[in-house]
Amino acid sequence: MRLRALLDTDALGLKLLGGEDELDRAVRGVMTTDLRDPSRYLAGGELVLTGLAWRRDADDSEPFVRILVQAGVAALAAGEAELGDVPEDLVVACARHRLPLFAVNESVAFASITEHVVRQVSGERAGDLAAVVDRHRRMMTSGPAGGGPDVVLDLLGSDLDLRAWVLSPTGRPIAGPKAAGPALPADVCAKLAGEHLAATRAGRRAPHRVALGGTTYSLFPVRSWGHRPAVAGGGRTPQAARDVRETVLSDWLLAVEADAGDWAEERLDLLYGVTQLIAVERDRRDAARTVRRRLAQEVLELVQTGAAPAEIAARLRVAAPVLLPGLGAAPHWQVVVARVEWADGETETGPVAQALLEEILVDPLSTGPEHSDRIAVAHAGDEAIALVPLPAVSSEHDGSETGILADALLEAVRDPLTAGLDGDGRLTLGVSAAVHSAEGLRGALEEARHARRVAAARPGRVCAAGHQELASHVLLLPFVPDDVRRAFTARLLDPLRDYDRRHRAELIPTLEAFLDCDGSWTRCATRLHLHVNTLRYRVGRIEQLTGRDLSRLEDKLDFFLALRMS
């Protein structure tokens, strides 16, 4: 806003005492001070409000005004409540340095002036930023010339003092302000993503407000470009009318460190414009994945139709430079299979599973604008299949191979995705061992599919299983019928549970520790902080209650399986 506009607002009670020729100066902020030297708190362009408590005599005015001018303030407004009329020495000093000077009537509070200036400046900044956002959006619809979401987030920080980040549905930071302090901690990102997914599934209108650690965040969905989400007081849009399950696990979100609950409609419109701009970048990145998706689809079709290994190997030689540029030799490969399922079975899940698997497989330590350059994911029906290249692995069967591990894959994303699936959805993944040739891909695909079926037999919204589990008793346990499982565990464990409940004897924990220590009396007693004789008494009681002998391998195995299935 201009200084001239202040004089046009009668409610502010301002009287111009000097500087009429400087009234076209822009005001970019406001500051109230009675410090003799407030320079450390000035950034330039402020209207400075003062009650003149810094002034002891006439000689103080000149150095005070000089400090303000050197800091680049727009004008000075002095209150009349303390001294009555503004001192003549201050009027002279301001005139000497061409600093506009206003007198503030004693009936007007500085807070009223501050509120008016902040409201006007914020509105003008929002309008200016909206124009910038619109220009960037137009530029990005025809290419990446707009500079990506980082540019707009920096604008939000510099022009509206809003810190904002773009997050994936798993909580991975995609973009953030470069000069706005430390990055969001990983646990905060995961919680924000989980809250956003839960709110979206519940049908709550955006923006979603979340308080974490004393800080309030407002979460805006980033959806298909050109579709504004429904907001409070508004109707349903074509995008909002779609089944939310089609996109809930693949949409990005914009997290703003502010409470948008009392924002004006203009500011909300601006933030939705930002989400549309970010959606353009999302579409651009999706388009860049097209080649990788096509490569994965071609390899998958060759593998599933039983093509000759030489033909598959030729296609892999084409894929390797695209997925691992500069690697040279053909890498080893792993196959990951994912499936998203909803209770009603009516919603198409293949594309969502594909986008979600691409996100899950992103290396969290990778840097650069394209985190998923080395991921190729196809989808067939409701199943997504990833072909993951590995630069180097050990022998497949020596137990030391590197690569993707099923549990580690979901460790960082399980909580937010569980929130997005809560109620009626499941995500299951299976991971194969690494293979070093085209001949091994068909077996790797079947291995990953079988591991996914093992994961699907487990409880929980988000589950994964790896190839290691296919050579273990763990493979068998999920397929034991529920009635057989309940009968088996009840026959062995219920007598111990009843005894523990009546006597607080901790027989079940003792049994678990005894088996985990391979029947070693000394190690088990040490772990439980018991005397060996006390441990022998407990084990004897277990054998008496169940009629089993824990010195026999068969009985140890039965107890072990019962504990695993319980």
Coordinates of N, CA, C and O in Angstrom, one line a residue, residues 387-500:
L387 N 9.7 -53.9 -11.6 CA 11.0 -54.5 -12.0 C 12.1 -53.5 -11.5 O 12.2 -52.4 -12.0
V388 N 12.8 -54.0 -10.4 CA 13.7 -53.1 -9.7 C 15.1 -53.5 -10.1 O 15.5 -54.6 -9.7
P389 N 15.9 -52.7 -10.7 CA 17.3 -53.0 -11.0 C 18.2 -52.8 -9.8 O 18.0 -51.9 -9.0
L390 N 19.1 -53.7 -9.6 CA 20.1 -53.6 -8.5 C 21.5 -53.5 -9.1 O 21.9 -54.4 -9.9
P391 N 22.3 -52.5 -8.8 CA 23.6 -52.4 -9.4 C 24.5 -53.6 -9.1 O 25.3 -54.0 -10.0
A392 N 24.4 -54.1 -7.9 CA 25.3 -55.3 -7.6 C 24.7 -56.0 -6.5 O 24.3 -55.4 -5.5
V393 N 24.7 -57.4 -6.6 CA 24.3 -58.2 -5.5 C 25.2 -59.4 -5.3 O 26.0 -59.7 -6.2
S394 N 25.1 -60.0 -4.2 CA 25.9 -61.2 -3.9 C 25.2 -62.4 -4.6 O 24.1 -62.3 -5.2
S395 N 25.7 -63.6 -4.4 CA 25.1 -64.8 -5.0 C 23.7 -64.9 -4.4 O 23.4 -64.6 -3.3
E396 N 22.8 -65.4 -5.3 CA 21.4 -65.4 -4.9 C 21.1 -66.3 -3.7 O 20.2 -66.1 -3.0
H397 N 21.9 -67.4 -3.6 CA 21.5 -68.4 -2.6 C 22.5 -68.6 -1.4 O 22.4 -69.6 -0.7
D398 N 23.4 -67.6 -1.3 CA 24.3 -67.8 -0.1 C 23.8 -67.1 1.1 O 24.5 -67.0 2.1
G399 N 22.6 -66.5 1.0 CA 22.0 -65.9 2.2 C 22.5 -64.5 2.5 O 22.2 -63.9 3.5
S400 N 23.3 -63.9 1.6 CA 23.9 -62.6 1.9 C 23.5 -61.6 0.9 O 24.1 -60.5 0.8
E401 N 22.5 -61.9 0.1 CA 22.2 -60.9 -1.0 C 21.7 -59.6 -0.5 O 21.0 -59.6 0.5
T402 N 22.0 -58.6 -1.2 CA 21.5 -57.2 -0.8 C 20.3 -57.0 -1.7 O 19.8 -57.8 -2.5
G403 N 19.7 -55.8 -1.5 CA 18.5 -55.4 -2.3 C 17.4 -55.1 -1.4 O 17.5 -54.7 -0.2
I404 N 16.2 -55.2 -1.9 CA 15.0 -54.8 -1.2 C 14.6 -55.9 -0.2 O 14.5 -57.0 -0.5
L405 N 14.3 -55.5 1.1 CA 13.8 -56.3 2.1 C 12.3 -56.0 2.4 O 12.0 -54.8 2.5
A406 N 11.5 -57.0 2.5 CA 10.0 -56.7 2.6 C 9.7 -55.8 3.8 O 9.0 -54.8 3.6
D407 N 10.2 -56.2 5.0 CA 9.8 -55.4 6.1 C 10.3 -54.0 6.1 O 9.6 -53.0 6.4
A408 N 11.6 -53.8 5.6 CA 12.1 -52.5 5.5 C 11.4 -51.6 4.5 O 11.3 -50.4 4.6
L409 N 10.8 -52.2 3.5 CA 10.1 -51.5 2.4 C 8.9 -50.7 3.0 O 8.6 -49.6 2.6
L410 N 8.2 -51.3 4.0 CA 7.0 -50.7 4.5 C 7.2 -50.0 5.9 O 6.3 -49.4 6.4
E411 N 8.4 -50.0 6.4 CA 8.7 -49.5 7.7 C 8.3 -48.0 7.9 O 7.6 -47.6 8.8
A412 N 8.7 -47.2 6.9 CA 8.4 -45.8 7.0 C 7.1 -45.4 6.6 O 6.6 -44.2 6.9
V413 N 6.3 -46.2 5.8 CA 5.1 -45.8 5.2 C 3.9 -46.5 5.8 O 2.8 -46.2 5.4
R414 N 4.1 -47.5 6.7 CA 3.0 -48.3 7.2 C 1.9 -47.4 7.9 O 0.7 -47.6 7.6
D415 N 2.3 -46.5 8.7 CA 1.3 -45.7 9.5 C 0.4 -44.9 8.6 O -0.8 -44.9 8.7
P416 N 1.0 -44.0 7.7 CA 0.2 -43.2 6.9 C -0.7 -44.0 6.0 O -1.9 -43.7 5.8
L417 N -0.2 -45.1 5.4 CA -1.0 -45.9 4.5 C -2.1 -46.6 5.2 O -3.2 -46.8 4.7
T418 N -1.9 -47.0 6.5 CA -2.9 -47.6 7.3 C -4.1 -46.7 7.5 O -5.2 -47.0 7.4
A419 N -3.7 -45.4 7.7 CA -4.8 -44.4 7.8 C -5.6 -44.2 6.6 O -6.8 -44.0 6.6
G420 N -4.9 -44.3 5.4 CA -5.6 -44.2 4.1 C -6.5 -45.4 3.8 O -7.5 -45.3 3.0
L421 N -6.2 -46.5 4.3 CA -6.9 -47.8 4.0 C -7.9 -48.1 5.1 O -8.7 -49.1 4.9
D422 N -7.9 -47.4 6.2 CA -8.7 -47.8 7.4 C -10.2 -47.9 7.0 O -10.7 -47.1 6.3
G423 N -10.7 -49.0 7.5 CA -12.2 -49.2 7.3 C -12.5 -50.3 6.3 O -13.2 -51.3 6.7
D424 N -11.9 -50.3 5.1 CA -12.3 -51.3 4.1 C -11.2 -51.6 3.1 O -11.5 -52.2 2.1
G425 N -9.9 -51.2 3.4 CA -8.9 -51.4 2.4 C -7.7 -52.1 2.9 O -7.5 -52.2 4.1
R426 N -6.9 -52.8 2.0 CA -5.7 -53.5 2.4 C -4.7 -53.3 1.3 O -5.0 -53.2 0.1
L427 N -3.4 -53.2 1.7 CA -2.3 -53.2 0.8 C -1.4 -54.4 1.2 O -1.0 -54.5 2.3
T428 N -1.1 -55.2 0.2 CA -0.2 -56.4 0.4 C 0.9 -56.4 -0.6 O 0.6 -56.1 -1.8
L429 N 2.1 -56.7 -0.2 CA 3.3 -56.7 -1.1 C 4.1 -58.0 -0.9 O 4.1 -58.6 0.2
G430 N 4.6 -58.4 -2.0 CA 5.5 -59.6 -2.0 C 6.8 -59.2 -2.7 O 6.8 -58.5 -3.8
V431 N 8.0 -59.7 -2.2 CA 9.3 -59.3 -2.8 C 10.0 -60.6 -3.1 O 10.1 -61.5 -2.3
S432 N 10.6 -60.7 -4.3 CA 11.3 -61.8 -4.7 C 12.8 -61.7 -4.3 O 13.2 -60.6 -3.9
A433 N 13.5 -62.8 -4.5 CA 15.0 -62.7 -4.4 C 15.5 -62.1 -5.6 O 14.8 -61.9 -6.6
A434 N 16.8 -61.7 -5.6 CA 17.4 -61.1 -6.7 C 17.8 -62.2 -7.7 O 18.2 -63.3 -7.4
V435 N 17.6 -61.9 -9.0 CA 18.0 -62.8 -10.1 C 19.0 -62.0 -11.0 O 19.0 -60.8 -11.1
H436 N 19.9 -62.8 -11.6 CA 20.9 -62.2 -12.4 C 20.8 -62.4 -13.9 O 21.7 -62.0 -14.7
S437 N 19.7 -63.0 -14.3 CA 19.5 -63.2 -15.8 C 18.0 -63.3 -16.1 O 17.1 -63.3 -15.3
A438 N 17.8 -63.2 -17.4 CA 16.4 -63.3 -17.9 C 15.7 -64.6 -17.6 O 14.5 -64.6 -17.3
E439 N 16.5 -65.6 -17.5 CA 15.9 -66.9 -17.2 C 15.2 -66.9 -15.8 O 14.3 -67.7 -15.5
G440 N 15.8 -66.1 -14.9 CA 15.2 -66.1 -13.5 C 14.0 -65.2 -13.3 O 13.4 -65.3 -12.2
L441 N 13.6 -64.4 -14.3 CA 12.6 -63.4 -14.0 C 11.2 -64.1 -13.8 O 10.4 -63.7 -13.0
R442 N 10.9 -65.2 -14.6 CA 9.6 -65.8 -14.5 C 9.5 -66.4 -13.0 O 8.5 -66.3 -12.4
G443 N 10.6 -67.1 -12.6 CA 10.5 -67.6 -11.2 C 10.4 -66.5 -10.2 O 9.8 -66.6 -9.2
A444 N 11.1 -65.4 -10.4 CA 11.1 -64.3 -9.5 C 9.7 -63.7 -9.4 O 9.2 -63.3 -8.3
L445 N 9.0 -63.6 -10.5 CA 7.6 -63.1 -10.6 C 6.7 -64.0 -9.7 O 5.9 -63.5 -8.9
E446 N 6.8 -65.3 -10.0 CA 6.0 -66.2 -9.2 C 6.3 -66.2 -7.7 O 5.4 -66.3 -6.9
E447 N 7.6 -66.0 -7.4 CA 8.0 -66.0 -6.0 C 7.4 -64.7 -5.4 O 6.9 -64.8 -4.2
A448 N 7.5 -63.6 -6.0 CA 6.9 -62.4 -5.5 C 5.4 -62.5 -5.3 O 4.8 -62.0 -4.3
R449 N 4.7 -63.1 -6.3 CA 3.3 -63.3 -6.1 C 2.9 -64.2 -5.0 O 2.0 -63.9 -4.2
H450 N 3.7 -65.3 -4.8 CA 3.4 -66.2 -3.7 C 3.7 -65.5 -2.4 O 3.0 -65.7 -1.4
A451 N 4.8 -64.7 -2.3 CA 5.1 -64.0 -1.1 C 3.9 -63.0 -0.8 O 3.6 -62.8 0.4
R452 N 3.4 -62.4 -1.8 CA 2.2 -61.4 -1.6 C 1.0 -62.2 -1.0 O 0.3 -61.7 -0.1
R453 N 0.8 -63.4 -1.5 CA -0.3 -64.2 -0.9 C -0.1 -64.6 0.6 O -1.0 -64.6 1.3
V454 N 1.2 -64.8 0.9 CA 1.5 -65.0 2.3 C 1.2 -63.8 3.1 O 0.6 -63.8 4.2
A455 N 1.6 -62.6 2.6 CA 1.3 -61.3 3.3 C -0.2 -61.1 3.4 O -0.7 -60.6 4.4
A456 N -1.0 -61.5 2.4 CA -2.4 -61.3 2.4 C -3.1 -62.2 3.4 O -4.2 -61.8 3.9
A457 N -2.5 -63.3 3.8 CA -3.1 -64.1 4.8 C -2.8 -63.6 6.3 O -3.3 -64.2 7.2
R458 N -2.1 -62.5 6.4 CA -1.8 -62.0 7.7 C -2.8 -60.9 8.1 O -3.4 -60.3 7.2
P459 N -3.0 -60.6 9.4 CA -3.8 -59.5 9.8 C -3.2 -58.2 9.6 O -1.9 -58.1 9.5
G460 N -4.0 -57.2 9.4 CA -3.4 -55.8 9.3 C -3.8 -55.2 7.9 O -4.0 -55.9 7.0
R461 N -3.8 -53.9 7.9 CA -4.1 -53.1 6.7 C -3.0 -53.1 5.7 O -3.2 -53.1 4.5
V462 N -1.7 -53.1 6.2 CA -0.5 -53.0 5.3 C 0.4 -54.2 5.7 O 0.9 -54.2 6.8
C463 N 0.6 -55.1 4.8 CA 1.5 -56.3 5.1 C 2.4 -56.6 3.9 O 2.1 -56.3 2.8
A464 N 3.6 -57.1 4.2 CA 4.5 -57.5 3.2 C 5.2 -58.8 3.6 O 5.3 -59.1 4.8
A465 N 5.7 -59.5 2.6 CA 6.4 -60.8 2.9 C 7.5 -60.9 1.8 O 7.3 -60.4 0.7
G466 N 8.6 -61.4 2.2 CA 9.8 -61.6 1.3 C 10.0 -63.0 1.0 O 9.5 -64.0 1.5
H467 N 11.0 -63.2 0.0 CA 11.3 -64.5 -0.4 C 11.9 -65.4 0.7 O 11.8 -66.6 0.6
Q468 N 12.5 -64.8 1.7 CA 13.1 -65.6 2.7 C 12.1 -66.4 3.5 O 12.4 -67.5 4.0
E469 N 10.9 -65.9 3.5 CA 9.8 -66.6 4.3 C 9.2 -67.8 3.6 O 8.5 -68.5 4.1
L470 N 9.5 -67.9 2.3 CA 9.0 -69.0 1.5 C 9.7 -70.3 1.8 O 9.3 -71.4 1.3
A471 N 10.8 -70.3 2.5 CA 11.6 -71.5 2.9 C 11.5 -71.7 4.4 O 12.5 -72.2 5.0
S472 N 10.4 -71.2 5.0 CA 10.3 -71.3 6.5 C 9.0 -71.8 6.9 O 8.0 -71.8 6.1
H473 N 8.8 -72.1 8.2 CA 7.5 -72.5 8.7 C 6.5 -71.4 8.6 O 5.3 -71.6 8.6
V474 N 7.1 -70.1 8.5 CA 6.2 -69.0 8.4 C 5.3 -69.1 7.1 O 4.2 -68.6 7.1
L475 N 5.8 -69.8 6.1 CA 5.0 -70.0 4.9 C 3.7 -70.7 5.2 O 2.7 -70.5 4.6
L476 N 3.8 -71.7 6.1 CA 2.7 -72.6 6.3 C 1.6 -72.0 7.3 O 0.4 -72.2 7.1
L477 N 2.1 -71.2 8.2 CA 1.1 -70.8 9.3 C -0.1 -70.0 8.7 O -1.2 -70.2 9.2
P478 N 0.1 -69.0 7.8 CA -1.1 -68.3 7.4 C -2.2 -69.1 6.7 O -3.3 -68.7 6.6
F479 N -1.8 -70.3 6.2 CA -2.8 -71.1 5.5 C -3.5 -72.2 6.3 O -4.2 -73.0 5.8
V480 N -3.1 -72.2 7.6 CA -3.8 -73.1 8.5 C -5.3 -72.5 8.8 O -5.4 -71.4 9.1
P481 N -6.3 -73.3 8.6 CA -7.7 -72.8 8.8 C -7.9 -72.3 10.2 O -7.3 -72.8 11.1
D482 N -8.7 -71.3 10.3 CA -8.9 -70.6 11.6 C -9.4 -71.5 12.7 O -8.9 -71.4 13.8
D483 N -10.3 -72.4 12.3 CA -10.8 -73.3 13.4 C -9.7 -74.3 13.9 O -9.7 -74.5 15.1
V484 N -8.9 -74.7 13.0 CA -7.8 -75.6 13.4 C -6.8 -74.8 14.2 O -6.3 -75.3 15.2
R485 N -6.5 -73.6 13.8 CA -5.6 -72.8 14.5 C -6.1 -72.5 16.0 O -5.3 -72.7 16.9
R486 N -7.3 -72.2 16.1 CA -7.9 -71.9 17.4 C -7.9 -73.2 18.3 O -7.5 -73.1 19.5
A487 N -8.2 -74.3 17.7 CA -8.3 -75.5 18.5 C -6.9 -75.9 19.0 O -6.7 -76.4 20.1
F488 N -5.9 -75.8 18.1 CA -4.5 -76.2 18.4 C -3.9 -75.4 19.5 O -3.4 -75.8 20.5
T489 N -4.1 -74.0 19.4 CA -3.5 -73.1 20.4 C -4.2 -73.2 21.7 O -3.6 -73.1 22.8
A490 N -5.6 -73.4 21.6 CA -6.3 -73.5 22.9 C -5.9 -74.7 23.7 O -5.8 -74.7 24.9
R491 N -5.7 -75.9 23.0 CA -5.4 -77.1 23.7 C -4.1 -77.0 24.4 O -3.9 -77.5 25.5
L492 N -3.1 -76.3 23.8 CA -1.8 -76.2 24.4 C -1.6 -75.0 25.4 O -1.0 -75.1 26.4
L493 N -2.2 -73.9 25.0 CA -1.9 -72.6 25.8 C -3.0 -72.2 26.8 O -2.7 -71.5 27.7
D494 N -4.3 -72.6 26.5 CA -5.3 -72.1 27.5 C -5.1 -72.6 28.9 O -5.3 -71.8 29.8
P495 N -4.6 -73.8 29.2 CA -4.3 -74.1 30.6 C -3.2 -73.2 31.2 O -3.3 -72.9 32.4
L496 N -2.3 -72.8 30.4 CA -1.2 -71.9 30.9 C -1.8 -70.5 31.2 O -1.5 -69.8 32.2
R497 N -2.6 -70.0 30.2 CA -3.2 -68.7 30.4 C -4.1 -68.7 31.6 O -4.1 -67.7 32.4
D498 N -4.9 -69.7 31.8 CA -5.8 -69.8 33.0 C -5.0 -69.7 34.3 O -5.4 -69.0 35.2
Y499 N -3.9 -70.5 34.3 CA -3.1 -70.5 35.5 C -2.4 -69.2 35.8 O -2.4 -68.7 36.9
D500 N -1.9 -68.5 34.7 CA -1.4 -67.2 34.8 C -2.4 -66.2 35.3 O -2.1 -65.3 36.2

